[in-house]
JSON list of C-alpha atoms in Angstrom, two decimals:
[
{"chain": "A", "resi": 1, "resn": "UNK", "atom": "CA", "xyz": [47.17, 109.74, 41.25]},
{"chain": "A", "resi": 2, "resn": "UNK", "atom": "CA", "xyz": [48.57, 108.80, 44.61]},
{"chain": "A", "resi": 3, "resn": "UNK", "atom": "CA", "xyz": [52.09, 107.66, 45.35]},
{"chain": "A", "resi": 4, "resn": "UNK", "atom": "CA", "xyz": [52.81, 103.94, 45.03]},
{"chain": "A", "resi": 5, "resn": "UNK", "atom": "CA", "xyz": [52.77, 101.74, 48.10]},
{"chain": "A", "resi": 6, "resn": "UNK", "atom": "CA", "xyz": [55.35, 99.35, 46.64]},
{"chain": "A", "resi": 7, "resn": "UNK", "atom": "CA", "xyz": [59.15, 99.71, 46.93]},
{"chain": "A", "resi": 8, "resn": "UNK", "atom": "CA", "xyz": [60.38, 100.56, 43.47]},
{"chain": "A", "resi": 9, "resn": "UNK", "atom": "CA", "xyz": [64.13, 100.45, 44.00]},
{"chain": "A", "resi": 10, "resn": "UNK", "atom": "CA", "xyz": [64.48, 96.92, 42.64]},
{"chain": "A", "resi": 11, "resn": "UNK", "atom": "CA", "xyz": [62.49, 97.74, 39.51]},
{"chain": "A", "resi": 12, "resn": "UNK", "atom": "CA", "xyz": [64.90, 100.38, 38.33]},
{"chain": "A", "resi": 13, "resn": "UNK", "atom": "CA", "xyz": [67.93, 98.15, 38.76]},
{"chain": "A", "resi": 14, "resn": "UNK", "atom": "CA", "xyz": [69.57, 96.86, 35.55]},
{"chain": "A", "resi": 15, "resn": "UNK", "atom": "CA", "xyz": [69.79, 93.45, 37.22]},
{"chain": "A", "resi": 16, "resn": "UNK", "atom": "CA", "xyz": [66.02, 93.14, 37.19]},
{"chain": "A", "resi": 17, "resn": "UNK", "atom": "CA", "xyz": [65.87, 93.69, 33.45]},
{"chain": "A", "resi": 18, "resn": "UNK", "atom": "CA", "xyz": [68.13, 90.69, 32.84]},
{"chain": "A", "resi": 19, "resn": "UNK", "atom": "CA", "xyz": [66.71, 88.08, 35.22]},
{"chain": "A", "resi": 20, "resn": "UNK", "atom": "CA", "xyz": [67.86, 84.54, 34.60]},
{"chain": "A", "resi": 21, "resn": "UNK", "atom": "CA", "xyz": [65.24, 81.84, 34.17]},
{"chain": "A", "resi": 22, "resn": "UNK", "atom": "CA", "xyz": [66.85, 79.90, 37.00]},
{"chain": "A", "resi": 23, "resn": "UNK", "atom": "CA", "xyz": [65.86, 82.72, 39.34]},
{"chain": "A", "resi": 24, "resn": "UNK", "atom": "CA", "xyz": [62.41, 82.89, 37.78]},
{"chain": "A", "resi": 25, "resn": "UNK", "atom": "CA", "xyz": [61.82, 79.22, 38.45]},
{"chain": "A", "resi": 26, "resn": "UNK", "atom": "CA", "xyz": [62.39, 79.78, 42.17]},
{"chain": "A", "resi": 27, "resn": "UNK", "atom": "CA", "xyz": [59.98, 82.62, 42.76]},
{"chain": "A", "resi": 28, "resn": "UNK", "atom": "CA", "xyz": [58.69, 84.57, 39.80]},
{"chain": "A", "resi": 29, "resn": "UNK", "atom": "CA", "xyz": [56.54, 81.56, 39.03]},
{"chain": "A", "resi": 30, "resn": "UNK", "atom": "CA", "xyz": [54.94, 81.57, 42.49]},
{"chain": "A", "resi": 31, "resn": "UNK", "atom": "CA", "xyz": [54.40, 85.26, 42.13]},
{"chain": "A", "resi": 32, "resn": "UNK", "atom": "CA", "xyz": [53.15, 85.93, 38.65]},
{"chain": "A", "resi": 33, "resn": "UNK", "atom": "CA", "xyz": [51.66, 82.56, 38.43]},
{"chain": "A", "resi": 34, "resn": "UNK", "atom": "CA", "xyz": [49.59, 83.25, 41.27]},
{"chain": "A", "resi": 35, "resn": "UNK", "atom": "CA", "xyz": [46.66, 82.52, 39.28]},
{"chain": "A", "resi": 36, "resn": "UNK", "atom": "CA", "xyz": [45.35, 79.03, 39.52]},
{"chain": "A", "resi": 37, "resn": "UNK", "atom": "CA", "xyz": [44.33, 77.30, 42.65]},
{"chain": "A", "resi": 38, "resn": "UNK", "atom": "CA", "xyz": [42.60, 73.96, 42.66]},
{"chain": "A", "resi": 39, "resn": "UNK", "atom": "CA", "xyz": [42.12, 73.96, 46.39]},
{"chain": "A", "resi": 40, "resn": "UNK", "atom": "CA", "xyz": [39.06, 72.34, 47.89]},
{"chain": "A", "resi": 41, "resn": "UNK", "atom": "CA", "xyz": [36.64, 74.17, 50.13]},
{"chain": "A", "resi": 42, "resn": "UNK", "atom": "CA", "xyz": [33.20, 75.66, 50.33]},
{"chain": "A", "resi": 43, "resn": "UNK", "atom": "CA", "xyz": [33.64, 77.68, 47.16]},
{"chain": "A", "resi": 44, "resn": "UNK", "atom": "CA", "xyz": [30.64, 78.31, 44.95]},
{"chain": "A", "resi": 45, "resn": "UNK", "atom": "CA", "xyz": [31.89, 77.80, 41.41]},
{"chain": "A", "resi": 46, "resn": "UNK", "atom": "CA", "xyz": [31.65, 80.82, 39.17]},
{"chain": "A", "resi": 47, "resn": "UNK", "atom": "CA", "xyz": [30.93, 78.74, 36.11]},
{"chain": "A", "resi": 48, "resn": "UNK", "atom": "CA", "xyz": [31.27, 80.49, 32.78]},
{"chain": "A", "resi": 49, "resn": "UNK", "atom": "CA", "xyz": [28.00, 81.79, 31.42]},
{"chain": "A", "resi": 50, "resn": "UNK", "atom": "CA", "xyz": [27.69, 79.63, 28.35]},
{"chain": "A", "resi": 51, "resn": "UNK", "atom": "CA", "xyz": [24.11, 80.57, 27.65]},
{"chain": "A", "resi": 52, "resn": "UNK", "atom": "CA", "xyz": [22.90, 83.84, 26.23]},
{"chain": "A", "resi": 53, "resn": "UNK", "atom": "CA", "xyz": [24.79, 86.66, 24.57]},
{"chain": "A", "resi": 54, "resn": "UNK", "atom": "CA", "xyz": [28.47, 86.64, 25.55]},
{"chain": "A", "resi": 55, "resn": "UNK", "atom": "CA", "xyz": [29.30, 89.73, 23.53]},
{"chain": "A", "resi": 56, "resn": "UNK", "atom": "CA", "xyz": [30.80, 92.59, 25.52]},
{"chain": "A", "resi": 57, "resn": "UNK", "atom": "CA", "xyz": [28.91, 95.84, 25.19]},
{"chain": "A", "resi": 58, "resn": "UNK", "atom": "CA", "xyz": [29.71, 99.45, 25.92]},
{"chain": "A", "resi": 59, "resn": "UNK", "atom": "CA", "xyz": [28.95, 100.27, 29.55]},
{"chain": "A", "resi": 60, "resn": "UNK", "atom": "CA", "xyz": [29.18, 96.65, 30.81]},
{"chain": "A", "resi": 61, "resn": "UNK", "atom": "CA", "xyz": [32.39, 97.30, 32.74]},
{"chain": "A", "resi": 62, "resn": "UNK", "atom": "CA", "xyz": [31.12, 100.45, 34.43]},
{"chain": "A", "resi": 63, "resn": "UNK", "atom": "CA", "xyz": [27.93, 98.69, 35.49]},
{"chain": "A", "resi": 64, "resn": "UNK", "atom": "CA", "xyz": [29.84, 95.94, 37.29]},
{"chain": "A", "resi": 65, "resn": "UNK", "atom": "CA", "xyz": [32.60, 98.11, 38.82]},
{"chain": "A", "resi": 66, "resn": "UNK", "atom": "CA", "xyz": [31.21, 97.91, 42.37]},
{"chain": "A", "resi": 67, "resn": "UNK", "atom": "CA", "xyz": [30.92, 94.12, 42.20]},
{"chain": "A", "resi": 68, "resn": "UNK", "atom": "CA", "xyz": [34.48, 93.78, 40.90]},
{"chain": "A", "resi": 69, "resn": "UNK", "atom": "CA", "xyz": [35.77, 95.92, 43.78]},
{"chain": "A", "resi": 70, "resn": "UNK", "atom": "CA", "xyz": [33.92, 93.75, 46.32]},
{"chain": "A", "resi": 71, "resn": "UNK", "atom": "CA", "xyz": [35.25, 90.47, 44.86]},
{"chain": "A", "resi": 72, "resn": "UNK", "atom": "CA", "xyz": [38.01, 90.00, 47.43]},
{"chain": "A", "resi": 73, "resn": "UNK", "atom": "CA", "xyz": [37.60, 86.28, 48.27]},
{"chain": "A", "resi": 74, "resn": "UNK", "atom": "CA", "xyz": [38.10, 84.08, 45.25]},
{"chain": "A", "resi": 75, "resn": "UNK", "atom": "CA", "xyz": [39.94, 81.17, 43.73]},
{"chain": "A", "resi": 76, "resn": "UNK", "atom": "CA", "xyz": [41.16, 80.56, 40.22]},
{"chain": "A", "resi": 77, "resn": "UNK", "atom": "CA", "xyz": [43.01, 77.95, 38.23]},
{"chain": "A", "resi": 78, "resn": "UNK", "atom": "CA", "xyz": [44.95, 78.36, 35.02]},
{"chain": "A", "resi": 79, "resn": "UNK", "atom": "CA", "xyz": [48.29, 78.34, 33.27]},
{"chain": "A", "resi": 80, "resn": "UNK", "atom": "CA", "xyz": [51.13, 80.79, 33.20]},
{"chain": "A", "resi": 81, "resn": "UNK", "atom": "CA", "xyz": [54.14, 81.10, 30.95]},
{"chain": "A", "resi": 82, "resn": "UNK", "atom": "CA", "xyz": [57.36, 82.99, 31.61]},
{"chain": "A", "resi": 83, "resn": "UNK", "atom": "CA", "xyz": [59.65, 83.96, 28.73]},
{"chain": "A", "resi": 84, "resn": "UNK", "atom": "CA", "xyz": [63.02, 85.69, 28.61]},
{"chain": "A", "resi": 85, "resn": "UNK", "atom": "CA", "xyz": [65.29, 86.23, 25.58]},
{"chain": "A", "resi": 86, "resn": "UNK", "atom": "CA", "xyz": [67.11, 83.03, 26.57]},
{"chain": "A", "resi": 87, "resn": "UNK", "atom": "CA", "xyz": [64.27, 80.56, 27.15]},
{"chain": "A", "resi": 88, "resn": "UNK", "atom": "CA", "xyz": [60.70, 80.08, 28.30]},
{"chain": "A", "resi": 89, "resn": "UNK", "atom": "CA", "xyz": [58.67, 77.75, 30.50]},
{"chain": "A", "resi": 90, "resn": "UNK", "atom": "CA", "xyz": [55.11, 77.30, 31.67]},
{"chain": "A", "resi": 91, "resn": "UNK", "atom": "CA", "xyz": [53.36, 75.85, 34.71]},
{"chain": "A", "resi": 92, "resn": "UNK", "atom": "CA", "xyz": [49.96, 75.17, 36.20]},
{"chain": "A", "resi": 93, "resn": "UNK", "atom": "CA", "xyz": [48.73, 77.56, 38.86]},
{"chain": "A", "resi": 94, "resn": "UNK", "atom": "CA", "xyz": [46.27, 77.33, 41.74]},
{"chain": "A", "resi": 95, "resn": "UNK", "atom": "CA", "xyz": [45.57, 80.62, 43.58]},
{"chain": "A", "resi": 96, "resn": "UNK", "atom": "CA", "xyz": [43.26, 81.24, 46.49]},
{"chain": "A", "resi": 97, "resn": "UNK", "atom": "CA", "xyz": [42.80, 84.82, 47.69]},
{"chain": "A", "resi": 98, "resn": "UNK", "atom": "CA", "xyz": [41.04, 85.74, 50.94]},
{"chain": "A", "resi": 99, "resn": "UNK", "atom": "CA", "xyz": [41.25, 89.49, 51.40]},
{"chain": "A", "resi": 100, "resn": "UNK", "atom": "CA", "xyz": [44.94, 90.30, 51.81]},
{"chain": "A", "resi": 101, "resn": "UNK", "atom": "CA", "xyz": [45.91, 86.66, 52.43]},
{"chain": "A", "resi": 102, "resn": "UNK", "atom": "CA", "xyz": [46.66, 84.13, 49.73]},
{"chain": "A", "resi": 103, "resn": "UNK", "atom": "CA", "xyz": [47.81, 80.59, 49.04]},
{"chain": "A", "resi": 104, "resn": "UNK", "atom": "CA", "xyz": [49.49, 79.88, 45.71]},
{"chain": "A", "resi": 105, "resn": "UNK", "atom": "CA", "xyz": [50.46, 76.50, 44.30]},
{"chain": "A", "resi": 106, "resn": "UNK", "atom": "CA", "xyz": [52.68, 76.26, 41.22]},
{"chain": "A", "resi": 107, "resn": "UNK", "atom": "CA", "xyz": [53.28, 72.88, 39.60]},
{"chain": "A", "resi": 108, "resn": "UNK", "atom": "CA", "xyz": [55.33, 72.04, 36.54]},
{"chain": "A", "resi": 109, "resn": "UNK", "atom": "CA", "xyz": [58.72, 73.03, 35.11]},
{"chain": "A", "resi": 110, "resn": "UNK", "atom": "CA", "xyz": [58.50, 76.69, 36.10]},
{"chain": "A", "resi": 111, "resn": "UNK", "atom": "CA", "xyz": [57.71, 75.75, 39.69]},
{"chain": "A", "resi": 112, "resn": "UNK", "atom": "CA", "xyz": [60.57, 73.23, 39.66]},
{"chain": "A", "resi": 113, "resn": "UNK", "atom": "CA", "xyz": [58.04, 70.52, 40.48]},
{"chain": "A", "resi": 114, "resn": "UNK", "atom": "CA", "xyz": [55.96, 72.05, 43.27]},
{"chain": "A", "resi": 115, "resn": "UNK", "atom": "CA", "xyz": [56.23, 75.47, 44.91]},
{"chain": "A", "resi": 116, "resn": "UNK", "atom": "CA", "xyz": [53.87, 77.10, 47.39]},
{"chain": "A", "resi": 117, "resn": "UNK", "atom": "CA", "xyz": [53.71, 80.72, 48.45]},
{"chain": "A", "resi": 118, "resn": "UNK", "atom": "CA", "xyz": [51.51, 81.62, 51.42]},
{"chain": "A", "resi": 119, "resn": "UNK", "atom": "CA", "xyz": [50.65, 84.86, 53.14]},
{"chain": "A", "resi": 120, "resn": "UNK", "atom": "CA", "xyz": [48.65, 84.91, 56.38]},
{"chain": "A", "resi": 121, "resn": "UNK", "atom": "CA", "xyz": [48.74, 86.43, 59.86]},
{"chain": "A", "resi": 122, "resn": "UNK", "atom": "CA", "xyz": [52.12, 84.80, 60.50]},
{"chain": "A", "resi": 123, "resn": "UNK", "atom": "CA", "xyz": [53.78, 86.48, 57.51]},
{"chain": "A", "resi": 124, "resn": "UNK", "atom": "CA", "xyz": [54.84, 85.12, 54.14]},
{"chain": "A", "resi": 125, "resn": "UNK", "atom": "CA", "xyz": [56.23, 81.63, 53.62]},
{"chain": "A", "resi": 126, "resn": "UNK", "atom": "CA", "xyz": [57.70, 79.99, 50.54]},
{"chain": "A", "resi": 127, "resn": "UNK", "atom": "CA", "xyz": [58.31, 76.26, 50.20]},
{"chain": "A", "resi": 128, "resn": "UNK", "atom": "CA", "xyz": [60.12, 74.60, 47.32]},
{"chain": "A", "resi": 129, "resn": "UNK", "atom": "CA", "xyz": [62.72, 71.95, 46.63]},
{"chain": "A", "resi": 130, "resn": "UNK", "atom": "CA", "xyz": [65.29, 74.46, 47.93]},
{"chain": "A", "resi": 131, "resn": "UNK", "atom": "CA", "xyz": [63.70, 74.51, 51.39]},
{"chain": "A", "resi": 132, "resn": "UNK", "atom": "CA", "xyz": [61.30, 76.58, 53.48]},
{"chain": "A", "resi": 133, "resn": "UNK", "atom": "CA", "xyz": [61.65, 80.34, 53.86]},
{"chain": "A", "resi": 134, "resn": "UNK", "atom": "CA", "xyz": [59.73, 82.97, 55.81]},
{"chain": "A", "resi": 135, "resn": "UNK", "atom": "CA", "xyz": [59.61, 86.78, 56.02]},
{"chain": "A", "resi": 136, "resn": "UNK", "atom": "CA", "xyz": [57.26, 89.49, 57.37]},
{"chain": "A", "resi": 137, "resn": "UNK", "atom": "CA", "xyz": [56.20, 90.38, 53.82]},
{"chain": "A", "resi": 138, "resn": "UNK", "atom": "CA", "xyz": [56.53, 89.03, 50.29]},
{"chain": "A", "resi": 139, "resn": "UNK", "atom": "CA", "xyz": [58.86, 91.79, 49.14]},
{"chain": "A", "resi": 140, "resn": "UNK", "atom": "CA", "xyz": [61.34, 91.06, 51.96]},
{"chain": "A", "resi": 141, "resn": "UNK", "atom": "CA", "xyz": [61.18, 87.35, 51.22]},
{"chain": "A", "resi": 142, "resn": "UNK", "atom": "CA", "xyz": [61.98, 87.84, 47.55]},
{"chain": "A", "resi": 143, "resn": "UNK", "atom": "CA", "xyz": [64.73, 90.33, 48.28]},
{"chain": "A", "resi": 144, "resn": "UNK", "atom": "CA", "xyz": [66.39, 87.97, 50.76]},
{"chain": "A", "resi": 145, "resn": "UNK", "atom": "CA", "xyz": [66.21, 84.97, 48.44]},
{"chain": "A", "resi": 146, "resn": "UNK", "atom": "CA", "xyz": [66.70, 86.56, 45.02]},
{"chain": "A", "resi": 147, "resn": "UNK", "atom": "CA", "xyz": [68.10, 90.03, 45.58]},
{"chain": "A", "resi": 148, "resn": "UNK", "atom": "CA", "xyz": [65.14, 91.74, 43.86]},
{"chain": "A", "resi": 149, "resn": "UNK", "atom": "CA", "xyz": [61.44, 92.26, 44.49]},
{"chain": "A", "resi": 150, "resn": "UNK", "atom": "CA", "xyz": [58.08, 92.14, 42.69]},
{"chain": "A", "resi": 151, "resn": "UNK", "atom": "CA", "xyz": [54.87, 94.04, 43.52]},
{"chain": "A", "resi": 152, "resn": "UNK", "atom": "CA", "xyz": [53.13, 90.94, 44.78]},
{"chain": "A", "resi": 153, "resn": "UNK", "atom": "CA", "xyz": [50.43, 92.99, 46.46]},
{"chain": "A", "resi": 154, "resn": "UNK", "atom": "CA", "xyz": [49.27, 94.28, 43.08]},
{"chain": "A", "resi": 155, "resn": "UNK", "atom": "CA", "xyz": [48.64, 90.98, 41.35]},
{"chain": "A", "resi": 156, "resn": "UNK", "atom": "CA", "xyz": [45.34, 90.21, 43.05]},
{"chain": "A", "resi": 157, "resn": "UNK", "atom": "CA", "xyz": [44.01, 93.50, 41.68]},
{"chain": "A", "resi": 158, "resn": "UNK", "atom": "CA", "xyz": [45.51, 93.16, 38.21]},
{"chain": "A", "resi": 159, "resn": "UNK", "atom": "CA", "xyz": [44.01, 89.72, 37.68]},
{"chain": "A", "resi": 160, "resn": "UNK", "atom": "CA", "xyz": [40.53, 91.17, 38.34]},
{"chain": "A", "resi": 161, "resn": "UNK", "atom": "CA", "xyz": [41.10, 93.93, 35.82]},
{"chain": "A", "resi": 162, "resn": "UNK", "atom": "CA", "xyz": [41.70, 96.80, 38.25]},
{"chain": "A", "resi": 163, "resn": "UNK", "atom": "CA", "xyz": [44.73, 98.82, 39.24]},
{"chain": "A", "resi": 164, "resn": "UNK", "atom": "CA", "xyz": [46.32, 98.43, 42.66]},
{"chain": "A", "resi": 165, "resn": "UNK", "atom": "CA", "xyz": [46.52, 101.37, 45.05]},
{"chain": "A", "resi": 166, "resn": "UNK", "atom": "CA", "xyz": [49.12, 103.86, 43.97]},
{"chain": "A", "resi": 167, "resn": "UNK", "atom": "CA", "xyz": [50.28, 105.65, 40.86]},
{"chain": "A", "resi": 168, "resn": "UNK", "atom": "CA", "xyz": [49.14, 104.08, 37.61]},
{"chain": "A", "resi": 169, "resn": "UNK", "atom": "CA", "xyz": [47.94, 104.74, 34.08]},
{"chain": "A", "resi": 170, "resn": "UNK", "atom": "CA", "xyz": [44.98, 102.71, 32.84]},
{"chain": "A", "resi": 171, "resn": "UNK", "atom": "CA", "xyz": [43.84, 102.86, 29.22]},
{"chain": "A", "resi": 172, "resn": "UNK", "atom": "CA", "xyz": [40.43, 101.51, 28.21]},
{"chain": "A", "resi": 173, "resn": "UNK", "atom": "CA", "xyz": [39.27, 99.95, 24.95]},
{"chain": "A", "resi": 174, "resn": "UNK", "atom": "CA", "xyz": [36.39, 101.21, 22.80]},
{"chain": "A", "resi": 175, "resn": "UNK", "atom": "CA", "xyz": [33.84, 99.49, 25.07]},
{"chain": "A", "resi": 176, "resn": "UNK", "atom": "CA", "xyz": [35.25, 100.95, 28.29]},
{"chain": "A", "resi": 177, "resn": "UNK", "atom": "CA", "xyz": [36.98, 97.73, 29.43]},
{"chain": "A", "resi": 178, "resn": "UNK", "atom": "CA", "xyz": [40.57, 97.81, 30.75]},
{"chain": "A", "resi": 179, "resn": "UNK", "atom": "CA", "xyz": [42.95, 97.48, 27.82]},
{"chain": "A", "resi": 180, "resn": "UNK", "atom": "CA", "xyz": [46.47, 98.38, 29.05]},
{"chain": "A", "resi": 181, "resn": "UNK", "atom": "CA", "xyz": [47.60, 99.11, 32.61]},
{"chain": "A", "resi": 182, "resn": "UNK", "atom": "CA", "xyz": [50.95, 100.68, 33.50]},
{"chain": "A", "resi": 183, "resn": "UNK", "atom": "CA", "xyz": [51.98, 100.42, 37.14]},
{"chain": "A", "resi": 184, "resn": "UNK", "atom": "CA", "xyz": [55.25, 100.07, 39.06]},
{"chain": "A", "resi": 185, "resn": "UNK", "atom": "CA", "xyz": [57.22, 99.64, 35.84]},
{"chain": "A", "resi": 186, "resn": "UNK", "atom": "CA", "xyz": [54.96, 96.85, 34.56]},
{"chain": "A", "resi": 187, "resn": "UNK", "atom": "CA", "xyz": [52.74, 96.83, 31.49]},
{"chain": "A", "resi": 188, "resn": "UNK", "atom": "CA", "xyz": [49.63, 94.67, 31.79]},
{"chain": "A", "resi": 189, "resn": "UNK", "atom": "CA", "xyz": [47.74, 93.93, 28.56]},
{"chain": "A", "resi": 190, "resn": "UNK", "atom": "CA", "xyz": [44.23, 92.46, 28.79]},
{"chain": "A", "resi": 191, "resn": "UNK", "atom": "CA", "xyz": [43.68, 90.29, 25.72]},
{"chain": "A", "resi": 192, "resn": "UNK", "atom": "CA", "xyz": [40.54, 88.25, 26.37]},
{"chain": "A", "resi": 193, "resn": "UNK", "atom": "CA", "xyz": [37.57, 88.18, 28.75]},
{"chain": "A", "resi": 194, "resn": "UNK", "atom": "CA", "xyz": [35.15, 85.61, 30.13]},
{"chain": "A", "resi": 195, "resn": "UNK", "atom": "CA", "xyz": [31.87, 85.79, 32.03]},
{"chain": "A", "resi": 196, "resn": "UNK", "atom": "CA", "xyz": [31.30, 84.12, 35.40]},
{"chain": "A", "resi": 197, "resn": "UNK", "atom": "CA", "xyz": [28.24, 84.66, 37.59]},
{"chain": "A", "resi": 198, "resn": "UNK", "atom": "CA", "xyz": [27.26, 87.67, 35.56]},
{"chain": "A", "resi": 199, "resn": "UNK", "atom": "CA", "xyz": [30.71, 89.31, 35.81]},
{"chain": "A", "resi": 200, "resn": "UNK", "atom": "CA", "xyz": [33.19, 90.01, 33.05]},
{"chain": "A", "resi": 201, "resn": "UNK", "atom": "CA", "xyz": [36.62, 88.85, 34.25]},
{"chain": "A", "resi": 202, "resn": "UNK", "atom": "CA", "xyz": [40.01, 88.61, 32.51]},
{"chain": "A", "resi": 203, "resn": "UNK", "atom": "CA", "xyz": [40.65, 85.28, 30.80]},
{"chain": "A", "resi": 204, "resn": "UNK", "atom": "CA", "xyz": [43.98, 86.08, 29.14]},
{"chain": "A", "resi": 205, "resn": "UNK", "atom": "CA", "xyz": [46.51, 88.75, 30.05]},
{"chain": "A", "resi": 206, "resn": "UNK", "atom": "CA", "xyz": [50.17, 89.47, 29.35]},
{"chain": "A", "resi": 207, "resn": "UNK", "atom": "CA", "xyz": [52.58, 91.21, 31.70]},
{"chain": "A", "resi": 208, "resn": "UNK", "atom": "CA", "xyz": [55.79, 92.86, 30.55]},
{"chain": "A", "resi": 209, "resn": "UNK", "atom": "CA", "xyz": [58.77, 94.12, 32.53]},
{"chain": "A", "resi": 210, "resn": "UNK", "atom": "CA", "xyz": [62.02, 94.74, 30.69]},
{"chain": "A", "resi": 211, "resn": "UNK", "atom": "CA", "xyz": [62.95, 91.51, 28.87]},
{"chain": "A", "resi": 212, "resn": "UNK", "atom": "CA", "xyz": [60.45, 89.44, 30.89]},
{"chain": "A", "resi": 213, "resn": "UNK", "atom": "CA", "xyz": [57.06, 88.45, 29.47]},
{"chain": "A", "resi": 214, "resn": "UNK", "atom": "CA", "xyz": [54.47, 86.56, 31.50]},
{"chain": "A", "resi": 215, "resn": "UNK", "atom": "CA", "xyz": [51.30, 85.15, 29.96]},
{"chain": "A", "resi": 216, "resn": "UNK", "atom": "CA", "xyz": [48.37, 84.15, 32.16]},
{"chain": "A", "resi": 217, "resn": "UNK", "atom": "CA", "xyz": [45.37, 82.16, 30.97]},
{"chain": "A", "resi": 218, "resn": "UNK", "atom": "CA", "xyz": [42.61, 81.63, 33.53]},
{"chain": "A", "resi": 219, "resn": "UNK", "atom": "CA", "xyz": [40.60, 78.44, 33.07]},
{"chain": "A", "resi": 220, "resn": "UNK", "atom": "CA", "xyz": [38.19, 78.77, 35.97]},
{"chain": "A", "resi": 221, "resn": "UNK", "atom": "CA", "xyz": [37.03, 81.32, 38.54]},
{"chain": "A", "resi": 222, "resn": "UNK", "atom": "CA", "xyz": [35.40, 80.49, 41.88]},
{"chain": "A", "resi": 223, "resn": "UNK", "atom": "CA", "xyz": [33.93, 82.69, 44.59]},
{"chain": "A", "resi": 224, "resn": "UNK", "atom": "CA", "xyz": [34.70, 81.86, 48.23]}
]
């Protein structure tokens, strides 16, 4: 295993383990919720394969591993929930990923109405009811606004069922599919799968970090 490419200092801080939901509404939503983007464009819908046998079989994941790795331009829509010991909220998510760049739209209580998080050649920008903010990278932006950071660069891998670059521990289920992923202090549990354009992709996953639990349910995948 190689060394992690993400700064881990904020993950070991006791402050991170007791995040307030007010802070989560401002940015954790845009981050973890990065998983539902109803943006228009020339995307070919990866409609669920409703016909035929939808039962996962041993060896299916290994057979599609190259295609999963090459799926770097995609769009998904879904719902995410954030829960702490104090309270919990959910929101709708729209997420469009194009290589290393992304555009995330979070709407609902967790997004405090409407929040967007964008990364492109100009850097990372966040817009919400609190104003517009910009930084060279997502980690710097979160640190400057919240005083802590999240491994934003890992989420586009996790949502496809693969580990990000760096140190990790991935456990598989009896069929060889990802079951539990440990990386950068997070635990990612894959709980349900769906098929789209002949690929098995995560439909439901839970992420744990300290007292924080995030649940993501993907309603639709699209290829760009």
